Amino acid sequence: MSDEGVIGTAETGFARWSFADGVGRVVIDRQDKANCLGPELILALREAVGHLSDNPDLRVMVITGAGGRSFAAGADLRVLVGLNPDSARAFITGLHRLMADVRAVPVPVIAEVGGACLAAAMELAAACDIRVASNTASFGMPEVRVGIPSVIEAALLPRLIGWGRTNRLLLTGETIDAATAEAWGFVDALGTSASDAAEPILTGILASAPKAVRDQKALIQAWEDVSLPEAVQAGIDAFSDAYKTDEPQRWASAALSKSAKR
């Protein structure tokens, strides 16, 4: 079963979503403004992510930017210049909720980055489970250059690239190229295009047991917030709980049968 939809307006930008063969795709489409994120587009993206997340047949989600020139160029500067302390808190809280929604997706989420991935967009990519990029992509956290600190999901960066590199990006506002982002560990795979880089990862996820992948993602996220002994115990519980369904027997039996035919 396939499905698709569009949320938004030409002025504020569109969140385009589609679903086919287990793969849900969310496309940030505001190409005339380099896919920058304003309040309305953020809400549209949250709705698209939520719609796909509710599909029990979802196996993997991909988030990308339309046009190939930009994944997203961060938050809309025209919005930022008009904020006051109260509206600033509301705006950044709404942006965080989008990223929290992405982290809460029950299946793996892949950021397909083509072109510029800056500021809030780099935080959105950080909120995804896996990041792939075209060789021509670029990454940066230039908020200090427009008078604000990098916040919310920028807090994920130290665990991805280390404290020193996080400090370098956030305190200088510099932009790095795709090869550097991969060398630092932010990008997991590069390709001629982001979709080329994503293909073997998508294939691997779709070749794996659906519930096991969902359970694995949940366990990985649980590991982030607990001690090592607690993480090990959570793993024991997850292993045991897997046998509350017949998925382990079915998939292991299929693997045995395939091996016997070789």
Coordinates of C-alpha atoms in Angstrom, one line a residue:
M1 CA 0.0 0.0 0.0
S2 CA 1.3 3.5 -0.9
D3 CA 0.2 6.8 0.4
E4 CA 1.3 10.4 0.0
G5 CA 0.3 13.9 1.0
V6 CA 1.3 17.6 1.2
I7 CA 0.9 20.0 4.1
G8 CA 1.6 23.7 3.9
T9 CA 1.4 26.7 1.6
A10 CA 3.6 28.2 -1.1
E11 CA 4.4 31.1 1.2
T12 CA 5.4 29.1 4.3
G13 CA 6.7 26.0 2.6
F14 CA 5.5 22.4 2.3
A15 CA 6.0 19.2 4.2
R16 CA 5.6 16.5 1.6
W17 CA 5.3 12.9 2.8
S18 CA 4.9 9.6 1.1
F19 CA 4.9 5.9 2.1
A20 CA 5.6 2.9 -0.1
D21 CA 7.1 -0.6 0.6
G22 CA 7.8 0.2 4.2
V23 CA 9.6 3.4 3.6
G24 CA 8.2 6.7 4.8
R25 CA 9.7 9.9 3.3
V26 CA 9.3 13.5 4.6
V27 CA 10.5 16.2 2.3
I28 CA 11.2 19.8 3.4
D29 CA 10.1 21.9 0.5
R30 CA 10.6 25.6 0.6
Q31 CA 13.1 25.9 -2.2
D32 CA 12.8 29.6 -2.8
K33 CA 14.0 30.2 0.7
A34 CA 16.7 27.4 0.8
N35 CA 14.2 25.2 2.8
C36 CA 14.6 27.4 5.8
L37 CA 12.3 26.6 8.8
G38 CA 9.5 28.9 10.0
P39 CA 6.8 28.2 12.5
E40 CA 4.2 27.0 10.0
L41 CA 6.6 24.7 8.2
I42 CA 7.8 23.3 11.5
L43 CA 4.2 22.4 12.4
A44 CA 3.6 20.9 9.0
L45 CA 6.7 18.7 9.4
R46 CA 5.6 17.6 12.8
E47 CA 2.2 16.6 11.3
A48 CA 3.9 14.7 8.4
V49 CA 6.3 12.9 10.8
G50 CA 3.4 12.0 13.1
H51 CA 1.3 10.7 10.3
L52 CA 4.0 8.3 9.1
S53 CA 4.9 7.3 12.6
D54 CA 1.4 6.0 13.2
N55 CA 1.6 3.6 10.3
P56 CA 2.1 0.1 11.7
D57 CA 3.7 -1.0 8.4
L58 CA 6.4 1.7 8.6
R59 CA 9.9 0.1 8.5
V60 CA 12.2 3.2 8.1
M61 CA 11.7 6.9 7.7
V62 CA 13.8 9.3 5.5
I63 CA 13.9 13.0 6.0
T64 CA 15.4 15.2 3.2
G65 CA 15.2 18.5 1.5
A66 CA 13.7 19.3 -1.8
G67 CA 15.7 20.5 -4.7
G68 CA 19.1 19.1 -3.8
R69 CA 20.6 22.6 -3.1
S70 CA 19.8 22.6 0.6
F71 CA 18.7 20.1 3.2
A72 CA 17.6 23.2 5.1
A73 CA 19.4 26.5 5.7
G74 CA 18.3 26.6 9.4
A75 CA 15.6 28.8 10.9
D76 CA 14.1 31.6 8.9
L77 CA 16.1 34.7 9.7
R78 CA 13.1 36.9 9.0
V79 CA 11.3 35.2 11.9
L80 CA 14.3 35.5 14.2
V81 CA 14.6 39.2 13.8
G82 CA 11.0 39.8 14.9
L83 CA 11.2 37.7 18.2
N84 CA 11.1 38.9 21.7
P85 CA 11.9 36.9 24.8
D86 CA 8.4 35.3 25.0
S87 CA 8.0 34.6 21.3
A88 CA 11.6 33.4 21.1
R89 CA 10.8 30.8 23.8
A90 CA 7.7 29.7 21.9
F91 CA 9.5 29.4 18.6
I92 CA 12.5 27.4 19.9
T93 CA 10.2 25.2 22.0
G94 CA 8.2 24.4 18.8
L95 CA 11.4 23.6 16.9
H96 CA 12.5 21.3 19.8
R97 CA 9.2 19.5 19.6
L98 CA 9.7 18.7 16.0
M99 CA 13.1 17.1 16.8
A100 CA 11.7 15.3 19.8
D101 CA 9.0 13.9 17.5
V102 CA 11.8 12.7 15.1
R103 CA 13.6 11.0 18.0
A104 CA 10.4 9.3 19.1
V105 CA 9.7 7.7 15.7
P106 CA 9.6 4.0 16.5
V107 CA 11.7 3.0 13.5
P108 CA 15.1 4.1 12.2
V109 CA 15.2 7.7 10.8
I110 CA 17.7 8.6 8.1
A111 CA 18.6 12.2 7.3
E112 CA 19.4 12.4 3.6
V113 CA 21.5 15.6 3.3
G114 CA 22.1 17.2 -0.1
G115 CA 23.6 20.7 -0.1
A116 CA 23.6 23.0 2.9
C117 CA 22.6 21.7 6.3
L118 CA 22.9 24.6 8.7
A119 CA 22.0 25.5 12.3
A120 CA 18.5 24.1 13.1
A121 CA 18.8 21.8 10.1
M122 CA 22.0 20.3 11.5
E123 CA 20.2 19.8 14.8
L124 CA 17.4 18.1 12.9
A125 CA 19.9 15.8 11.3
A126 CA 21.5 15.1 14.7
A127 CA 18.0 14.0 15.9
C128 CA 17.9 11.3 13.2
D129 CA 19.4 7.9 13.9
I130 CA 21.6 7.8 10.8
R131 CA 22.9 10.6 8.6
V132 CA 24.0 10.3 5.0
A133 CA 25.1 13.0 2.6
S134 CA 26.1 13.9 -0.9
N135 CA 29.8 14.6 -1.5
T136 CA 28.8 18.3 -2.0
A137 CA 26.9 18.7 1.3
S138 CA 28.0 21.2 3.9
F139 CA 27.3 21.5 7.6
G140 CA 27.5 24.3 10.2
M141 CA 26.2 25.8 13.3
P142 CA 26.4 29.6 12.6
E143 CA 24.0 30.9 15.3
V144 CA 26.6 32.9 17.1
R145 CA 27.1 34.9 13.9
V146 CA 23.5 36.1 14.1
G147 CA 23.6 36.9 17.8
I148 CA 22.1 33.8 19.4
P149 CA 23.6 30.6 20.9
S150 CA 23.1 27.1 19.4
V151 CA 20.5 25.4 21.6
I152 CA 18.1 22.4 21.9
E153 CA 19.3 19.4 19.9
A154 CA 22.8 20.9 19.5
A155 CA 23.1 19.1 22.9
L156 CA 23.3 15.9 20.9
L157 CA 26.5 16.9 19.1
P158 CA 29.1 16.1 21.8
R159 CA 28.1 12.4 21.8
L160 CA 28.3 12.4 18.0
I161 CA 31.5 14.4 17.3
G162 CA 33.0 15.0 20.7
W163 CA 33.3 18.1 22.9
G164 CA 36.2 19.7 21.1
R165 CA 34.7 19.6 17.7
T166 CA 31.3 20.7 19.1
N167 CA 33.0 23.7 20.8
R168 CA 34.8 24.5 17.5
L169 CA 31.5 24.5 15.5
L170 CA 29.4 26.3 18.0
L171 CA 31.9 28.9 19.1
T172 CA 33.2 29.8 15.6
G173 CA 30.2 29.3 13.5
E174 CA 32.3 27.8 10.7
T175 CA 31.0 25.5 8.0
I176 CA 32.6 22.1 7.3
D177 CA 32.4 20.1 4.1
A178 CA 30.9 16.6 3.8
A179 CA 34.2 14.8 3.9
T180 CA 35.1 16.5 7.2
A181 CA 31.6 15.8 8.6
E182 CA 32.2 12.1 7.8
A183 CA 35.7 12.1 9.3
W184 CA 34.3 13.7 12.5
G185 CA 31.6 11.0 12.7
F186 CA 28.6 13.2 12.1
V187 CA 27.9 11.7 8.7
D188 CA 27.7 7.9 8.4
A189 CA 28.0 7.5 4.7
L190 CA 28.7 9.7 1.6
G191 CA 27.7 9.2 -2.0
T192 CA 27.5 11.0 -5.3
S193 CA 24.0 11.8 -4.1
A194 CA 22.4 11.5 -0.6
S195 CA 20.0 8.9 -1.9
D196 CA 22.9 6.8 -3.3
A197 CA 24.5 6.9 0.1
A198 CA 21.3 5.9 1.8
E199 CA 20.5 2.9 -0.5
P200 CA 22.6 0.2 1.2
I201 CA 21.4 1.3 4.6
L202 CA 17.8 1.2 3.6
T203 CA 18.4 -2.2 2.1
G204 CA 19.9 -3.5 5.3
I205 CA 17.0 -2.2 7.4
L206 CA 14.4 -3.6 5.1
A207 CA 16.2 -7.0 5.1
S208 CA 15.9 -7.2 8.9
A209 CA 13.1 -8.4 11.1
P210 CA 10.6 -5.5 11.6
K211 CA 9.9 -5.9 15.3
A212 CA 13.5 -6.6 16.1
V213 CA 14.5 -3.3 14.4
R214 CA 11.9 -1.4 16.4
D215 CA 13.1 -3.1 19.6
Q216 CA 16.7 -2.4 18.8
K217 CA 16.1 1.3 18.3
A218 CA 14.2 1.6 21.6
L219 CA 17.1 -0.2 23.3
I220 CA 19.7 2.0 21.8
Q221 CA 17.8 5.1 23.0
A222 CA 17.4 3.6 26.5
W223 CA 21.2 3.1 26.7
E224 CA 21.7 6.9 26.4
D225 CA 20.2 7.6 29.8
V226 CA 21.3 4.7 32.1
S227 CA 24.4 3.2 33.6
L228 CA 26.2 0.3 32.0
P229 CA 24.7 -2.3 34.4
E230 CA 21.2 -0.9 33.7
A231 CA 21.9 -0.9 30.0
V232 CA 22.9 -4.6 30.2
Q233 CA 19.8 -5.5 32.2
A234 CA 17.7 -3.6 29.7
G235 CA 19.2 -5.7 26.9
I236 CA 18.4 -8.9 28.8
D237 CA 14.8 -7.8 29.2
A238 CA 14.6 -6.9 25.5
F239 CA 16.0 -10.3 24.4
S240 CA 13.5 -12.2 26.6
D241 CA 10.6 -10.0 25.5
A242 CA 11.4 -10.7 21.8
Y243 CA 10.2 -14.2 22.4
K244 CA 6.7 -13.0 23.4
T245 CA 6.1 -13.1 19.6
D246 CA 7.1 -15.8 17.1
E247 CA 9.4 -13.4 15.1
P248 CA 12.7 -14.9 16.4
Q249 CA 11.6 -18.4 15.6
R250 CA 10.4 -17.5 12.1
W251 CA 13.4 -15.4 11.1
A252 CA 15.9 -17.7 12.7
S253 CA 14.3 -20.7 10.9
A254 CA 14.3 -18.9 7.6
A255 CA 18.0 -18.1 8.1
L256 CA 18.8 -21.8 8.9
S257 CA 16.8 -22.9 5.8
K258 CA 18.7 -20.4 3.6
S259 CA 22.0 -21.5 5.0
A260 CA 21.2 -25.2 4.4
K261 CA 20.6 -24.5 0.7
R262 CA 24.0 -23.1 0.1

